[in-house]
C-alpha positions as a printed NumPy array, in Angstrom:
array([[ 23.289,  36.729,  -3.861],
       [ 20.627,  34.42 ,  -2.875],
       [ 18.383,  37.645,  -1.44 ],
       [ 19.329,  39.35 ,  -4.262],
       [ 18.369,  36.46 ,  -6.396],
       [ 14.928,  36.287,  -5.494],
       [ 14.531,  39.946,  -5.453],
       [ 14.875,  39.724,  -9.208],
       [ 13.063,  36.751, -10.14 ],
       [ 10.19 ,  38.454,  -7.739],
       [ 10.598,  41.698,  -9.92 ],
       [ 10.345,  39.859, -12.905],
       [  7.03 ,  37.784, -12.212],
       [  5.728,  40.985, -11.195],
       [  6.525,  42.808, -14.662],
       [  5.333,  39.751, -16.784],
       [  2.068,  39.178, -15.081],
       [ -0.684,  39.186, -17.36 ],
       [ -3.31 ,  41.816, -16.565],
       [ -6.467,  39.222, -16.042],
       [ -4.156,  37.673, -13.402],
       [ -3.183,  37.987,  -9.674],
       [  0.294,  37.847,  -8.499],
       [ -0.857,  34.795,  -6.327],
       [ -2.433,  32.631,  -9.723],
       [  0.443,  33.492, -11.83 ],
       [  2.499,  32.51 ,  -9.493],
       [  0.476,  28.948,  -8.98 ],
       [  0.2  ,  28.707, -12.576],
       [  4.115,  28.774, -13.415],
       [  4.799,  26.571, -10.359],
       [  2.303,  24.078, -11.967],
       [  4.347,  24.324, -15.277],
       [  7.373,  23.997, -13.809],
       [  6.73 ,  20.819, -12.092],
       [  4.754,  19.438, -15.134],
       [  8.056,  19.766, -16.981],
       [  9.826,  18.383, -14.353],
       [  7.534,  15.186, -13.99 ],
       [  8.031,  14.569, -17.938],
       [ 11.968,  14.824, -17.275],
       [ 11.976,  12.188, -14.858],
       [  9.484,   9.854, -16.332],
       [ 12.228,  10.108, -19.265],
       [ 15.161,   9.676, -17.111],
       [ 13.369,   6.85 , -15.335],
       [ 12.537,   5.17 , -19.176],
       [ 16.38 ,   5.648, -20.001],
       [ 17.926,   4.782, -16.639],
       [ 15.537,   0.96 , -17.114],
       [ 16.735,   0.935, -20.914],
       [ 20.444,   1.455, -19.53 ],
       [ 20.272,  -1.428, -17.128],
       [ 18.204,  -3.513, -19.709],
       [ 21.501,  -3.209, -21.836],
       [ 23.934,  -4.232, -19.301],
       [ 22.09 ,  -7.079, -17.87 ],
       [ 22.239,  -8.039, -22.006],
       [ 25.994,  -7.668, -22.591],
       [ 26.404,  -9.004, -18.415],
       [ 24.492, -12.091, -20.024],
       [ 26.374, -12.3  , -23.027],
       [ 29.805, -12.688, -21.103],
       [ 28.913, -15.12 , -19.176],
       [ 27.624, -17.467, -21.639],
       [ 28.078, -15.713, -25.516],
       [ 26.245, -18.642, -27.301],
       [ 22.801, -17.98 , -24.651],
       [ 20.193, -16.352, -27.049],
       [ 22.555, -16.233, -30.05 ],
       [ 22.251, -19.677, -30.758],
       [ 19.55 , -22.533, -31.189],
       [ 20.916, -25.498, -29.567],
       [ 18.761, -28.851, -30.123],
       [ 20.085, -30.424, -27.164],
       [ 19.174, -27.096, -25.101],
       [ 16.211, -26.564, -26.211],
       [ 14.761, -30.422, -25.548],
       [ 16.11 , -30.163, -22.407],
       [ 13.919, -26.736, -21.471],
       [ 10.815, -28.534, -22.936],
       [ 11.746, -31.784, -20.737],
       [ 11.628, -29.542, -17.593],
       [  9.319, -26.624, -18.245],
       [  7.045, -25.481, -15.215],
       [  3.717, -26.116, -15.247],
       [  1.177, -22.934, -15.287],
       [ -0.502, -22.08 , -12.653],
       [ -4.413, -22.314, -12.16 ],
       [ -5.73 , -19.732, -10.039],
       [ -9.154, -20.96 , -10.702],
       [ -9.78 , -22.653,  -7.754],
       [ -8.761, -19.129,  -5.232],
       [-11.193, -17.748,  -3.098],
       [-11.923, -14.047,  -1.812],
       [-12.21 , -15.618,   1.751],
       [-10.765, -15.14 ,   4.895],
       [ -8.155, -18.22 ,   4.477],
       [ -9.044, -20.13 ,   7.289],
       [ -8.193, -23.595,   6.293],
       [-10.068, -26.551,   8.716],
       [ -8.605, -29.103,   6.378],
       [ -5.584, -31.373,   7.232],
       [ -3.891, -29.972,   3.482],
       [ -1.474, -27.592,   3.758],
       [ -1.462, -24.737,   5.405],
       [ -1.022, -22.18 ,   1.92 ],
       [ -2.589, -23.948,  -0.224],
       [ -5.662, -21.271,   0.292],
       [ -3.674, -19.007,  -1.308],
       [ -2.447, -20.897,  -3.993],
       [  1.82 , -20.005,  -3.601],
       [  2.889, -22.668,  -1.638],
       [  1.549, -25.734,  -3.724],
       [  3.002, -23.812,  -6.459],
       [  6.573, -23.76 ,  -4.721],
       [  6.785, -27.37 ,  -3.322],
       [  6.047, -28.369,  -7.087],
       [  8.138, -26.176,  -8.626],
       [ 10.829, -26.286,  -5.854],
       [ 13.471, -28.883,  -7.373],
       [ 12.675, -27.736, -10.775],
       [ 12.639, -24.066, -10.346],
       [ 16.008, -23.568, -12.172],
       [ 15.208, -24.739, -14.861],
       [ 12.904, -21.79 , -16.6  ],
       [ 11.331, -22.134, -19.446],
       [ 12.349, -21.627, -23.363],
       [  9.972, -18.777, -23.754],
       [ 12.665, -16.052, -22.276],
       [ 14.073, -16.276, -25.734],
       [ 11.226, -15.117, -27.157],
       [ 11.529, -11.85 , -25.976],
       [  8.623, -10.536, -22.919],
       [  5.553, -12.663, -22.099],
       [  5.032, -12.342, -18.408],
       [  2.381,  -9.672, -18.494],
       [  0.4  , -11.043, -15.962],
       [  0.33 ,  -8.18 , -13.517],
       [ -2.181,  -5.228, -13.467],
       [ -0.735,  -2.031, -11.866],
       [  2.725,  -0.159, -12.787],
       [  4.424,  -1.312,  -9.512],
       [  3.78 ,  -5.415, -10.163],
       [  4.655,  -4.725, -13.815],
       [  8.225,  -3.182, -13.177],
       [  8.622,  -7.024, -11.428],
       [  9.117,  -8.082, -15.541],
       [ 12.429,  -6.452, -16.365],
       [ 14.633,  -8.264, -13.06 ],
       [ 12.965, -11.297, -12.746],
       [ 13.273, -12.301, -16.394],
       [ 17.22 , -11.584, -16.585],
       [ 17.705, -13.847, -13.279],
       [ 15.406, -16.272, -14.587],
       [ 17.849, -16.698, -17.689],
       [ 21.129, -16.784, -15.446],
       [ 19.076, -19.325, -13.239],
       [ 18.45 , -20.985, -16.617],
       [ 22.097, -20.11 , -17.803],
       [ 23.365, -21.925, -14.873],
       [ 21.157, -24.991, -15.011],
       [ 21.871, -25.396, -18.575],
       [ 26.15 , -25.267, -17.829],
       [ 25.55 , -27.523, -14.79 ],
       [ 24.115, -30.144, -17.672],
       [ 27.237, -29.682, -20.001],
       [ 25.397, -28.134, -22.931],
       [ 26.569, -24.563, -22.29 ],
       [ 29.997, -23.43 , -21.393],
       [ 29.808, -20.512, -18.656],
       [ 31.836, -17.707, -17.024],
       [ 30.11 , -16.805, -13.518],
       [ 33.237, -15.175, -12.735],
       [ 32.34 , -11.958, -14.585],
       [ 29.4  , -11.376, -11.808],
       [ 32.264, -10.066, -10.322],
       [ 32.808,  -7.745, -12.286],
       [ 29.637,  -6.147, -13.053],
       [ 27.893,  -5.873,  -9.55 ],
       [ 25.371,  -3.182, -10.151],
       [ 23.607,  -5.276, -12.314],
       [ 22.856,  -7.835, -10.048],
       [ 22.21 ,  -6.159,  -7.359],
       [ 20.136,  -3.842,  -8.938],
       [ 17.79 ,  -6.7  , -10.261],
       [ 17.377,  -8.21 ,  -7.242],
       [ 16.753,  -4.787,  -5.522],
       [ 14.05 ,  -4.321,  -7.957],
       [ 12.704,  -7.557,  -7.304],
       [ 12.517,  -7.41 ,  -3.283],
       [ 10.98 ,  -3.608,  -3.766],
       [  8.129,  -5.387,  -5.749],
       [  7.055,  -7.98 ,  -3.638],
       [  7.301,  -5.883,  -1.029],
       [  4.68 ,  -3.379,  -2.697],
       [  2.558,  -6.683,  -3.346],
       [  2.639,  -7.641,   0.117],
       [  1.66 ,  -4.135,   1.809],
       [ -1.909,  -4.548,  -0.034],
       [ -1.872,  -8.018,  -1.212],
       [ -4.74 ,  -8.993,  -4.259],
       [ -6.191, -12.586,  -5.158],
       [ -5.744, -14.117,  -6.934],
       [ -2.031, -13.634,  -7.059],
       [ -0.756, -12.711,  -9.77 ],
       [  1.941, -15.06 , -11.656],
       [  4.625, -12.839, -11.685],
       [  4.581, -12.894,  -8.221],
       [  4.527, -16.136,  -6.995],
       [  7.776, -16.688, -10.204],
       [  9.49 , -13.802,  -8.165],
       [  9.673, -15.747,  -5.171],
       [ 10.546, -18.639,  -7.277],
       [ 12.819, -17.017,  -7.903],
       [ 14.406, -15.354,  -5.348],
       [ 14.297, -18.862,  -3.725],
       [ 16.362, -20.165,  -5.859],
       [ 19.068, -17.304,  -6.31 ],
       [ 19.725, -17.874,  -2.52 ],
       [ 19.827, -21.716,  -2.264],
       [ 21.984, -22.369,  -5.678],
       [ 25.803, -23.264,  -5.181],
       [ 27.383, -20.645,  -7.959],
       [ 25.032, -17.5  ,  -7.611],
       [ 23.987, -18.045,  -4.042],
       [ 27.308, -16.451,  -3.051],
       [ 27.323, -13.352,  -5.54 ],
       [ 23.817, -12.366,  -4.616],
       [ 24.009, -12.485,  -0.54 ],
       [ 27.949, -11.037,  -1.034],
       [ 26.075,  -8.059,  -2.726],
       [ 22.748,  -7.704,  -2.104],
       [ 22.668,  -9.318,   2.141],
       [ 21.35 ,  -5.512,   3.191],
       [ 19.066,  -5.467,   0.635],
       [ 18.057,  -9.354,   1.669],
       [ 18.047,  -8.67 ,   5.198],
       [ 16.116,  -5.106,   4.981],
       [ 13.251,  -6.86 ,   3.09 ],
       [ 13.006,  -9.6  ,   5.763],
       [ 12.412,  -6.878,   7.96 ],
       [  9.72 ,  -5.488,   6.153],
       [  7.648,  -8.688,   5.675],
       [  7.797,  -8.918,   9.672],
       [  6.577,  -5.402,  10.024],
       [  3.804,  -6.21 ,   7.597],
       [  2.959,  -9.315,   9.365],
       [  2.469,  -7.75 ,  12.774],
       [  0.793,  -4.452,  11.721],
       [ -1.875,  -5.988,   9.581],
       [ -5.151,  -5.575,  10.628],
       [ -7.187,  -6.258,   7.607],
       [-10.254,  -8.624,   8.615],
       [ -9.51 , -11.401,   5.8  ],
       [ -5.309, -11.113,   6.333],
       [ -4.924, -14.962,   6.623],
       [ -4.231, -15.654,   3.164],
       [ -1.731, -12.791,   2.966],
       [  0.093, -14.116,   6.408],
       [  0.103, -17.424,   4.982],
       [  1.877, -15.883,   1.452],
       [  4.144, -14.15 ,   3.858],
       [  5.26 , -16.511,   6.641],
       [  5.965, -19.161,   3.413],
       [  8.245, -16.403,   1.622],
       [ 10.205, -15.975,   4.579],
       [ 10.324, -19.798,   5.153],
       [ 12.18 , -20.164,   1.627],
       [ 14.144, -17.516,   2.068],
       [ 15.34 , -19.047,   5.614],
       [ 16.557, -22.109,   3.443],
       [ 20.005, -20.025,   3.336],
       [ 22.581, -20.65 ,   6.321],
       [ 23.75 , -16.677,   6.245],
       [ 19.963, -15.746,   5.564],
       [ 18.614, -17.972,   8.28 ],
       [ 20.892, -16.856,  11.037],
       [ 19.731, -13.064,  10.705],
       [ 16.327, -14.156,   9.927],
       [ 16.159, -16.362,  13.297],
       [ 18.064, -13.098,  15.096],
       [ 14.714, -10.771,  13.421],
       [ 12.262, -13.51 ,  14.818],
       [ 13.553, -13.88 ,  18.268],
       [ 13.867, -10.212,  18.884],
       [ 10.424,  -9.124,  17.858],
       [  8.499, -12.457,  19.746],
       [ 10.737, -11.644,  23.18 ],
       [  9.688,  -8.014,  22.596],
       [  5.991,  -8.662,  22.455],
       [  6.059, -11.19 ,  25.33 ],
       [  7.51 ,  -8.995,  27.309],
       [  5.112,  -6.311,  26.715],
       [  1.993,  -8.938,  26.939],
       [  3.381,  -9.541,  30.268],
       [  3.265,  -6.196,  31.199],
       [  0.184,  -5.388,  30.198],
       [ -0.783,  -8.066,  32.151],
       [  0.958,  -7.48 ,  35.263],
       [ -0.91 ,  -4.196,  35.168],
       [ -4.202,  -5.627,  33.73 ],
       [ -3.952,  -2.88 ,  30.678],
       [ -4.862,  -3.579,  27.59 ],
       [ -3.306,  -5.261,  24.741],
       [ -3.071,  -5.061,  21.134],
       [ -5.027,  -7.782,  20.178],
       [ -4.383,  -8.041,  16.218],
       [ -0.472,  -8.05 ,  17.373],
       [ -1.262, -10.637,  19.417],
       [ -2.827, -12.722,  16.621],
       [ -0.501, -12.071,  13.984],
       [  2.411, -12.786,  16.659],
       [  1.646, -16.948,  15.968],
       [  2.966, -16.699,  12.201],
       [  6.153, -15.479,  13.516],
       [  6.114, -18.163,  16.258],
       [  5.469, -21.058,  13.293],
       [  7.986, -19.132,  11.045],
       [ 11.043, -19.7  ,  13.6  ],
       [ 10.122, -22.916,  15.119],
       [ 10.055, -23.932,  11.107],
       [ 13.955, -22.46 ,  10.743],
       [ 15.275, -24.069,  14.013],
       [ 13.955, -27.48 ,  13.168],
       [ 15.459, -27.253,   9.827],
       [ 18.632, -25.957,  11.019],
       [ 18.28 , -28.917,  13.994],
       [ 17.584, -31.905,  10.634],
       [ 20.232, -30.289,   8.42 ],
       [ 23.466, -30.306,  11.053],
       [ 21.975, -33.169,  13.061],
       [ 23.296, -32.097,  15.93 ],
       [ 21.026, -29.203,  17.575],
       [ 19.155, -25.979,  16.304],
       [ 21.642, -24.401,  18.995],
       [ 24.099, -23.769,  16.076],
       [ 22.504, -20.686,  16.191],
       [ 24.161, -18.698,  18.923],
       [ 23.539, -15.142,  18.388],
       [ 23.005, -12.579,  21.112],
       [ 19.449, -12.545,  20.385],
       [ 19.49 , -16.169,  21.704],
       [ 20.623, -15.114,  25.1  ],
       [ 18.339, -12.102,  25.362],
       [ 15.729, -14.514,  24.319],
       [ 15.686, -17.217,  26.699],
       [ 16.832, -15.026,  29.699],
       [ 13.719, -14.93 ,  32.392],
       [ 11.891, -16.262,  29.694],
       [ 10.684, -19.168,  32.43 ],
       [  9.509, -16.548,  34.029],
       [  7.563, -15.04 ,  31.492],
       [  5.99 , -18.697,  30.661],
       [  5.304, -18.86 ,  33.922],
       [  3.285, -16.282,  34.392],
       [  1.617, -15.846,  30.671],
       [  0.749, -19.54 ,  31.009],
       [ -2.526, -19.27 ,  32.862],
       [ -4.455, -16.136,  30.578],
       [ -2.451, -16.891,  27.48 ],
       [ -1.36 , -20.737,  27.671],
       [ -1.113, -20.44 ,  23.5  ],
       [  1.169, -18.543,  23.842],
       [  2.948, -20.164,  26.49 ],
       [  3.555, -22.907,  25.025],
       [  4.934, -21.667,  21.751],
       [  7.542, -19.656,  23.287],
       [  8.119, -23.192,  25.562],
       [  8.896, -25.336,  21.893],
       [ 11.246, -22.326,  20.672],
       [ 12.946, -23.04 ,  24.024],
       [ 12.804, -26.334,  24.223],
       [ 14.825, -26.156,  20.294],
       [ 16.985, -23.754,  21.544],
       [ 18.491, -25.187,  24.549],
       [ 18.045, -28.975,  22.792],
       [ 22.111, -29.351,  22.809],
       [ 22.083, -28.566,  26.857],
       [ 19.243, -31.397,  27.218],
       [ 20.963, -33.792,  25.188]])
């Protein structure tokens, strides 16, 4: 039947072919016409899907808190005015290599970390400009603009959470269980937008990118919202972490240090959550251990090794060490509370690797030793 249909289509095309065109030209013309129609329909479908998601987000917010955005509460506005997030000033950002020789925060060359530290404690309370409608047209590309809708929805969610915690509004977050699609899809869009930016970052960093990372950090550290987000989006967050790690390792741009610092800060913020931290530690241990073995093999046979990857491995070591220290400080016991399979693989033959690499690669060997001390702190104590 399929062969007969193709033959019939071929005869129909031949019989309807204009006299001034060859069969090949006519077929290419028809194919182009059909492709244009498909593109238009695809655009319409995407626009309708985005509108459906927006309506579902509004409906979910209304179910969680019917008063939100419908009534003007004077006390709520007063609270939001008091805790308004300060605008970000990027005038001092330069398109340089990101090498900072000062003793200040390393990430300040990007302009992100300082904003994270300033808004870390009050990012849950978003500005009341959210009630005035879309106003985040700060990005340049369509991919970055796609962050606006999920970012506003998640900021609304955090704002309701803050107001409910202060006793200003009554909210029922159990409704998140009944509509997992809205929050899961919104977080997924946010992660895709961030991944797109980190693959080809622009400086100065758009405001919405900074806010997106802050919102993501707040979601996974919030006592009520964290469980909902992690339960429905854990695989997506884990995939996001994997993508960021690979982007860091493969980045070969000359002026890549600003981007690496931004990626490092994002991963450390995500590692504040205990569940994500263990998953992230496993990923980092696996990558560092794999590179250490490759470097040892290249050293033993006097072969060439990937210099770019060697340079990029140090931010990963810094992230891993910071996460292990955070776990130590929070548990008040030791960072060996993390006892995954990757820890066993990492420590296996590590002393031998350090011994062979210490002369040729002393800095990397020192990083490996510091991480081994953190992982073995219980036995040492």
